[in-house]
PDB file of C-alpha atoms in Angstrom:
ATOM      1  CA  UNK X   1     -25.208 -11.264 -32.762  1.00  0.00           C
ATOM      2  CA  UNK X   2     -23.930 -13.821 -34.987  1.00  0.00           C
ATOM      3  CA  UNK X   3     -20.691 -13.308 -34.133  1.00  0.00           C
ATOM      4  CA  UNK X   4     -21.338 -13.990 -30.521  1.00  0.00           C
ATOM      5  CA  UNK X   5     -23.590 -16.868 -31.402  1.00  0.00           C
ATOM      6  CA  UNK X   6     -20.706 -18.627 -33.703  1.00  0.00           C
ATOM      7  CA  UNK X   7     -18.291 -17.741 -30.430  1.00  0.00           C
ATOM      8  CA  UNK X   8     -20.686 -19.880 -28.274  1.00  0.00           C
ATOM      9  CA  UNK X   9     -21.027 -22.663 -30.691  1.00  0.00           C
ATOM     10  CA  UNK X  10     -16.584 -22.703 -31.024  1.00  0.00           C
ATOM     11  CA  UNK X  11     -16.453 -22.235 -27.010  1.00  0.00           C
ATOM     12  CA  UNK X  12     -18.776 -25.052 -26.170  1.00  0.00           C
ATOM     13  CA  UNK X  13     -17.535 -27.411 -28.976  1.00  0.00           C
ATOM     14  CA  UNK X  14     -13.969 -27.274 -27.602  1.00  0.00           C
ATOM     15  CA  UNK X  15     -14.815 -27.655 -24.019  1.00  0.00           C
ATOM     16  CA  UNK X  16     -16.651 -30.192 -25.107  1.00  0.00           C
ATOM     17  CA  UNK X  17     -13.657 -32.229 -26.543  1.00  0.00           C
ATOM     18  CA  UNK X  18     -11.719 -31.230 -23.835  1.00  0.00           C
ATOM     19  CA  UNK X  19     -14.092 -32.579 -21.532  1.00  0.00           C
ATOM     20  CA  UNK X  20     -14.781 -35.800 -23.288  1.00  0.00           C
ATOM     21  CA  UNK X  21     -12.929 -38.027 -21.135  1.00  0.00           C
ATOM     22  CA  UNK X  22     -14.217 -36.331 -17.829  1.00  0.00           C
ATOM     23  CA  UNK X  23     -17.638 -37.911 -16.408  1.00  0.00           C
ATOM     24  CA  UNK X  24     -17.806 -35.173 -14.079  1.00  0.00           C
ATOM     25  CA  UNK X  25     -20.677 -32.411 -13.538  1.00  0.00           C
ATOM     26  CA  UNK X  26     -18.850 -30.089 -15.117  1.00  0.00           C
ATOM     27  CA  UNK X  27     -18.533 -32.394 -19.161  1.00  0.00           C
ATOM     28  CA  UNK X  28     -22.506 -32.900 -17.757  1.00  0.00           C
ATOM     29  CA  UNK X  29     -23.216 -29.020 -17.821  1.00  0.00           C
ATOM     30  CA  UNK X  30     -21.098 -28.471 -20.855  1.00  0.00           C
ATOM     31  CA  UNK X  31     -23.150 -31.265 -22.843  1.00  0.00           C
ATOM     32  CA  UNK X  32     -26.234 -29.827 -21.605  1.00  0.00           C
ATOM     33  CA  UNK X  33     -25.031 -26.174 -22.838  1.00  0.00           C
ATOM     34  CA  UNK X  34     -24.152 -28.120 -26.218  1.00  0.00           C
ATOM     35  CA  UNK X  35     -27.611 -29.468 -26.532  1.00  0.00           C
ATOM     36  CA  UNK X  36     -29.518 -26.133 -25.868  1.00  0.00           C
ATOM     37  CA  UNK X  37     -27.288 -24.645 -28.300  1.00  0.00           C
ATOM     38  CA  UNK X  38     -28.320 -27.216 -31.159  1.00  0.00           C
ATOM     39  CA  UNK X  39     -31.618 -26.323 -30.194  1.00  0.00           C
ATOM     40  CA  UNK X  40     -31.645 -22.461 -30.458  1.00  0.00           C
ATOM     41  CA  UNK X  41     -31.599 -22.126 -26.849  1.00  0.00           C
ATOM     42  CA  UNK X  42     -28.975 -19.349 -26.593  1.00  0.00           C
ATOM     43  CA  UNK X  43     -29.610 -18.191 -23.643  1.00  0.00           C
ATOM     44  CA  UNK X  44     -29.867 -21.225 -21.773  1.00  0.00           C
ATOM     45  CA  UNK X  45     -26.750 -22.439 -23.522  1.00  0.00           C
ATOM     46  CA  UNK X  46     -24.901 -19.347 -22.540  1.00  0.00           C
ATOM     47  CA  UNK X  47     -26.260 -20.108 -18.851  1.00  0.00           C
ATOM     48  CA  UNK X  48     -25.001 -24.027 -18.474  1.00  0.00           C
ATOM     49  CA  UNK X  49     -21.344 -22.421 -20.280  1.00  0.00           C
ATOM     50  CA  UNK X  50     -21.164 -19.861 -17.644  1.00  0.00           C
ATOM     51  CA  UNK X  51     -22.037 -22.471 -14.508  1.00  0.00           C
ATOM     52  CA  UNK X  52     -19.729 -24.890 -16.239  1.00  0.00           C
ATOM     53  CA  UNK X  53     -16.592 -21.935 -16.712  1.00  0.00           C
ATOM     54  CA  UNK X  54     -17.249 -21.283 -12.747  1.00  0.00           C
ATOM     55  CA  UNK X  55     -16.942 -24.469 -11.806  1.00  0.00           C
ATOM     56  CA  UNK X  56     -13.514 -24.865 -13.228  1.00  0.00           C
ATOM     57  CA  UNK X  57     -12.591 -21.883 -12.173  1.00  0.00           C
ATOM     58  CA  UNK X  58     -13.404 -23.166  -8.510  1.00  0.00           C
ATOM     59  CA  UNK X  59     -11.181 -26.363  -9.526  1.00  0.00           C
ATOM     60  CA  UNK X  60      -8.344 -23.918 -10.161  1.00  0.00           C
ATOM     61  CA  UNK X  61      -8.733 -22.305  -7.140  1.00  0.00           C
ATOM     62  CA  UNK X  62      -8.986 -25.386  -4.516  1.00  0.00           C
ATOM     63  CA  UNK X  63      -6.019 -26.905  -7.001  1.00  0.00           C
ATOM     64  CA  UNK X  64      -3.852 -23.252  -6.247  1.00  0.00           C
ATOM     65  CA  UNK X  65      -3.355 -24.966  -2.251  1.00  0.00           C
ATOM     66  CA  UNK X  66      -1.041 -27.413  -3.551  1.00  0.00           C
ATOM     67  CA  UNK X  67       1.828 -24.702  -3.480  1.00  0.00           C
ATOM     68  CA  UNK X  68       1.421 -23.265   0.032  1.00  0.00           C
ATOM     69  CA  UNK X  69       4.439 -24.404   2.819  1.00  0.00           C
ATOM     70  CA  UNK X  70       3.480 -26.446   5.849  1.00  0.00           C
ATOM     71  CA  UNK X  71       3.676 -24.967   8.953  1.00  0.00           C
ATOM     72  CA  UNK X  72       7.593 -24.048  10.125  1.00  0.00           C
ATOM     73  CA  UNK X  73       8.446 -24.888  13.124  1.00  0.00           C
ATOM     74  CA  UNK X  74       6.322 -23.019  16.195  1.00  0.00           C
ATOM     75  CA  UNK X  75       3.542 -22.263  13.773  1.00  0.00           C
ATOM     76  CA  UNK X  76       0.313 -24.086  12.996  1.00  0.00           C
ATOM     77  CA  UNK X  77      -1.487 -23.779   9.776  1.00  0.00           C
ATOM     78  CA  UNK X  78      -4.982 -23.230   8.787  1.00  0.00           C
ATOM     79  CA  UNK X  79      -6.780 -25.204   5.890  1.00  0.00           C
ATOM     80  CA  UNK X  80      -6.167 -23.645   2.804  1.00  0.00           C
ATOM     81  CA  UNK X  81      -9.377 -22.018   0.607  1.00  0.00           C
ATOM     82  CA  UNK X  82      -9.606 -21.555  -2.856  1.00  0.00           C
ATOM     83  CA  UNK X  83     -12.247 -19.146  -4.059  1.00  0.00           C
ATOM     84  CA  UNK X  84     -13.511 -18.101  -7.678  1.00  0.00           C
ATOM     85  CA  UNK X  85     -14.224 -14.601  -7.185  1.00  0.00           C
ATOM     86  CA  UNK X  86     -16.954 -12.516  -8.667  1.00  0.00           C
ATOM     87  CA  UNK X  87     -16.769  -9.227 -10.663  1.00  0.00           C
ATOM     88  CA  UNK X  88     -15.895  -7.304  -7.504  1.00  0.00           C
ATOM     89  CA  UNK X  89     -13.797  -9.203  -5.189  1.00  0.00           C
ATOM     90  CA  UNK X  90      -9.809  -9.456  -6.707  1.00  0.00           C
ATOM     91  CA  UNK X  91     -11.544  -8.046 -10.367  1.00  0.00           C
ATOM     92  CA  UNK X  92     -12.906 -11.458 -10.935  1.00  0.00           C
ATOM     93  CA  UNK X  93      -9.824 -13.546 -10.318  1.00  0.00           C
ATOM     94  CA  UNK X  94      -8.836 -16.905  -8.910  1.00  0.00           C
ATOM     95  CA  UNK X  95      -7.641 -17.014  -5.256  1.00  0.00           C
ATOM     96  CA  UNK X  96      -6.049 -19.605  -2.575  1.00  0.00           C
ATOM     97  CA  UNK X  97      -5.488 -18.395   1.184  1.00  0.00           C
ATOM     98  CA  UNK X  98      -3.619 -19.991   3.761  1.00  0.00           C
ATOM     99  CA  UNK X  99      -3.624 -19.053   6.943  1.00  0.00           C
ATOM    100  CA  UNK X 100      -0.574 -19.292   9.765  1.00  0.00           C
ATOM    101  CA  UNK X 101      -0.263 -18.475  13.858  1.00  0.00           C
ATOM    102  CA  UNK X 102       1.875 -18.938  16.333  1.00  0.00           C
ATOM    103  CA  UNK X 103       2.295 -19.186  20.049  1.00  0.00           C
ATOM    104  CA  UNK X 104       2.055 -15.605  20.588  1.00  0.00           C
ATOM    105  CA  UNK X 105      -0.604 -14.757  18.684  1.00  0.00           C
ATOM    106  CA  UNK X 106       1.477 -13.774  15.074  1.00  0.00           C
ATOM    107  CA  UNK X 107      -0.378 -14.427  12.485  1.00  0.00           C
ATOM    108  CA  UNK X 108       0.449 -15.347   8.736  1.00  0.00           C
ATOM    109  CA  UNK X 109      -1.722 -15.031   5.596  1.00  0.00           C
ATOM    110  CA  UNK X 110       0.024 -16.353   2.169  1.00  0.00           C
ATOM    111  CA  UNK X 111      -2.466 -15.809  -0.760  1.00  0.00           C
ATOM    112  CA  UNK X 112      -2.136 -16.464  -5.016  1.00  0.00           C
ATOM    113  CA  UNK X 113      -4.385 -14.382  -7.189  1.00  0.00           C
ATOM    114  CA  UNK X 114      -4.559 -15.269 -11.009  1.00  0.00           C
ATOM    115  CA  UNK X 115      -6.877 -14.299 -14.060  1.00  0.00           C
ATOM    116  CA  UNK X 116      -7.272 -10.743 -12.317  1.00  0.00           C
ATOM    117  CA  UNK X 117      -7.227  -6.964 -13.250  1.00  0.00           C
ATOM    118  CA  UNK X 118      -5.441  -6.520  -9.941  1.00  0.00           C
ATOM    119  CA  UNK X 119      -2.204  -8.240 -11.669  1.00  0.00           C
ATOM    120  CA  UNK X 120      -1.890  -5.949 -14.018  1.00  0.00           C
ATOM    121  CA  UNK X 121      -2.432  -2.768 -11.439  1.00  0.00           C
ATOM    122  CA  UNK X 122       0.764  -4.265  -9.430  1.00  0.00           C
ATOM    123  CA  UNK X 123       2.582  -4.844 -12.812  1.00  0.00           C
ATOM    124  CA  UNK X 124       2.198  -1.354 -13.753  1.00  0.00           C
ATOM    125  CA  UNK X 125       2.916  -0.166  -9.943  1.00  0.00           C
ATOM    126  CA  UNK X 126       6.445  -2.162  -9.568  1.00  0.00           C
ATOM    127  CA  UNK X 127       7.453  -0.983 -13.825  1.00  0.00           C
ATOM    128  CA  UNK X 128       7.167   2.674 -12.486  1.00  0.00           C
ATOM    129  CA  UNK X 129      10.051   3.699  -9.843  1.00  0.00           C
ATOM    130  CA  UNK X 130       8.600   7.470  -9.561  1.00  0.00           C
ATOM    131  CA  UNK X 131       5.439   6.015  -7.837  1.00  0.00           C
ATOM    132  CA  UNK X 132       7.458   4.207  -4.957  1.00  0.00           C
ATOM    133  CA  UNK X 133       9.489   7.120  -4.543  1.00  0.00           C
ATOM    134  CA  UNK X 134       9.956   8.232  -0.365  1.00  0.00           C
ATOM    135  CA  UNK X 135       9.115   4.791   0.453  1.00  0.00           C
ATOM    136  CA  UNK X 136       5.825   4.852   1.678  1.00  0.00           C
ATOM    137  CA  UNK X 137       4.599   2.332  -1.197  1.00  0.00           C
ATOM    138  CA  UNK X 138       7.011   0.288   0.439  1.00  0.00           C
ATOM    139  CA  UNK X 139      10.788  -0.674  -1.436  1.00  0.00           C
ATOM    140  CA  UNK X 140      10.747  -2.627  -4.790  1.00  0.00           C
ATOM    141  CA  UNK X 141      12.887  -6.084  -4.092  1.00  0.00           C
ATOM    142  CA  UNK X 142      13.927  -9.275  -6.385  1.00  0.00           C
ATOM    143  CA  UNK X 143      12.106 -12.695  -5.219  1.00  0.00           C
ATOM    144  CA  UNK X 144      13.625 -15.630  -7.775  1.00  0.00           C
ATOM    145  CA  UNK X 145      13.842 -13.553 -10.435  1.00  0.00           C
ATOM    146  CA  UNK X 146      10.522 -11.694  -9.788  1.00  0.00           C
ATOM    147  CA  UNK X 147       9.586  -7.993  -8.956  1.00  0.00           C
ATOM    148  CA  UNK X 148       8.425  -7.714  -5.504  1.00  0.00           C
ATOM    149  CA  UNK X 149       7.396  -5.001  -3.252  1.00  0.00           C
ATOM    150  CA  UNK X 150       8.230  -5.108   0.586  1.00  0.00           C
ATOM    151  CA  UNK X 151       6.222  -3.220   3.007  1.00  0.00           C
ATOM    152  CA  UNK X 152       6.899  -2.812   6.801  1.00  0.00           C
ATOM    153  CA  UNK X 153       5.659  -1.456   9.463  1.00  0.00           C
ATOM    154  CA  UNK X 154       6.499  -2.242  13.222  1.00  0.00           C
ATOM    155  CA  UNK X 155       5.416  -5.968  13.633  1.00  0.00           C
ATOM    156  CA  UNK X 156       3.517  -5.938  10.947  1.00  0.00           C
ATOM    157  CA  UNK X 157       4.768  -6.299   7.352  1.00  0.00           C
ATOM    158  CA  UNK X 158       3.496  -6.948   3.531  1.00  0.00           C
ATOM    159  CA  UNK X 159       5.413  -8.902   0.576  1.00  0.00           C
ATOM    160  CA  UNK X 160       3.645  -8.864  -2.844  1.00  0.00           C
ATOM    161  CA  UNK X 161       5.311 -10.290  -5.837  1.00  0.00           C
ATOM    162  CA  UNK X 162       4.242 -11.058  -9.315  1.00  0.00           C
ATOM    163  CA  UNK X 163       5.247 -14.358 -10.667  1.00  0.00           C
ATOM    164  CA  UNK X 164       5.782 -14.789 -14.198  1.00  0.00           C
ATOM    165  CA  UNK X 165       4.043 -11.265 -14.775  1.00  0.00           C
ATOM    166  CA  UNK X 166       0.908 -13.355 -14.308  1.00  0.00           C
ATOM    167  CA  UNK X 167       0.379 -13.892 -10.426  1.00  0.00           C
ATOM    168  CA  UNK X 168      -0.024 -12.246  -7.682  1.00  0.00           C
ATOM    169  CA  UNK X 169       1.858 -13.767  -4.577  1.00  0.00           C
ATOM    170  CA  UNK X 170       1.092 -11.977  -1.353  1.00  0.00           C
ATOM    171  CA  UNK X 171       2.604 -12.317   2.425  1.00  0.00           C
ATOM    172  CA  UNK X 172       0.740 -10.234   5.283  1.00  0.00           C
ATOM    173  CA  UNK X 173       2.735 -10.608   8.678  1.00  0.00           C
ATOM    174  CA  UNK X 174       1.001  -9.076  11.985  1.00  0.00           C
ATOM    175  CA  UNK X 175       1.974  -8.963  15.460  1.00  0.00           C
ATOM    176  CA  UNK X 176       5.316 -10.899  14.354  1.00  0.00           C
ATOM    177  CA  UNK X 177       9.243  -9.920  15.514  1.00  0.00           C
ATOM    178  CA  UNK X 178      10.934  -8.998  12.809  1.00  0.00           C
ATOM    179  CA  UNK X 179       7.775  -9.467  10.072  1.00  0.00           C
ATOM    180  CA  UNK X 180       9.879  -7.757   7.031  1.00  0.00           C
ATOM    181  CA  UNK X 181      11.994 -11.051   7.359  1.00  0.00           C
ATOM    182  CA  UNK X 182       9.363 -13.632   7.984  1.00  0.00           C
ATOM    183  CA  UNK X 183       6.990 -12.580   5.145  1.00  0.00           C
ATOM    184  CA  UNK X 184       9.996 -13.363   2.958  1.00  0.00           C
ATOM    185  CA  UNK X 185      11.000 -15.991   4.895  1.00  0.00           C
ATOM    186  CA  UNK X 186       7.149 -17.614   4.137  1.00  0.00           C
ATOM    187  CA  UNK X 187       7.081 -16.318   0.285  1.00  0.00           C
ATOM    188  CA  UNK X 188      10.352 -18.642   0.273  1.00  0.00           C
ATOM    189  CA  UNK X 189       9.035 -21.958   1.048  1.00  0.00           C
ATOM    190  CA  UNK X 190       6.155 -21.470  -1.434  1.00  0.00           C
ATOM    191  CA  UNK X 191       5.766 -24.026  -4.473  1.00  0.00           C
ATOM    192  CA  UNK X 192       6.966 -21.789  -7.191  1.00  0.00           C
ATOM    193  CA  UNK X 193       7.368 -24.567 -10.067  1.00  0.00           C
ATOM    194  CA  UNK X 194       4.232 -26.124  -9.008  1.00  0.00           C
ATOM    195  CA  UNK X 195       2.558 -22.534  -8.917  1.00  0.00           C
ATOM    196  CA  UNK X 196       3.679 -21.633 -12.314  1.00  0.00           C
ATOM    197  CA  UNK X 197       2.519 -25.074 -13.723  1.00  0.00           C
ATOM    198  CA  UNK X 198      -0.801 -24.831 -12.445  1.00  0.00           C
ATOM    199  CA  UNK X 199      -1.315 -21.295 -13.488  1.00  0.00           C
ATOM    200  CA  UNK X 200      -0.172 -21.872 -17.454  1.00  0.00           C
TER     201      UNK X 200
END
């Protein structure tokens, strides 16, 4: 127990210096967290830490829609979303989507996953040839220096990569001519530098 309360006391001290130049709602809730704390209000404290930690990881996430393409040519796209997942969805990670179509009804989803158990799952997958074996967990492929797995089927394909062993880059292609291309084609034009800087 003491451990955990000196922990709390360390966590909300530094975000508290971090935050100092920030009048925002999230240095508010952190200085509110700090307060409880001095007063032997644990659990409140932990409470206005927790709000305060999901609020920037929902920054993160609506900050992850810098790196997405604009539409090519003959496609229009959607309004990115960020999202700062619970326990279930993407194992509690940080997510931007951004959605494409075209003129005959193809669709396009490019999504970025960070700070999830999922990453690790695909790390392990794409380290271990004997589980791709007879190609039906699609073919391992190099994206900028990056494993990547390529799945295709039809007009419909999958491209899931993991940057810097740390994110999760996925293309999903449907109802598209030649969809093993585009999805790379897409997964191309995305902001790597700027993805890898805002996921340090």
């Amino acid at each position: 127990m003491k451990r955990a309360v000196a922990g709390i006391a360390v966590l909300l001290l530094l975000m508290s210096l971090a935050s100092a130049a920030l009048a925002d709602e999230i240095s508010d809730q952190l200085k509110q967290g700090m307060k409880y704390y001095q007063e032997g209000k644990v659990s409140q404290a932990i409470g206005e830490v927790e709000f305060a930690l999901a609020q920037m990881k929902q920054k993160k996430a609506d900050s992850l829609g810098q790196i997405f393409p604009a539409a090519p040519s003959g496609w229009t796209a959607e309004k990115s979303e960020g999202q700062a997942a619970g326990g279930a969805m993407f194992g509690g990670g940080v997510s931007a989507t951004r959605r494409y179509k075209n003129s005959d009804r193809g669709q396009v989803k490019i999504q970025v996953i960070s700070d999830s158990p999922l990453i690790q799952s695909l790390g392990m997958m794409l380290s271990n040839p004997m589980f791709l074996q007879g190609g039906k967990q699609g073919k391992l492929v190099r994206f900028k220096g990056n494993k990547a797995l390529l799945k295709d089927r039809d007009d419909r394909a999958e491209f899931q990569a993991l940057i810097n062993n740390k994110v999760l880059l996925q293309v999903e292609a449907s109802r598209v001519k030649d969809a093993a291309q585009v999805v790379q084609d897409f997964a191309d034009k995305v902001d790597l530098d700027k993805l890898k800087e805002l996921t340090q």
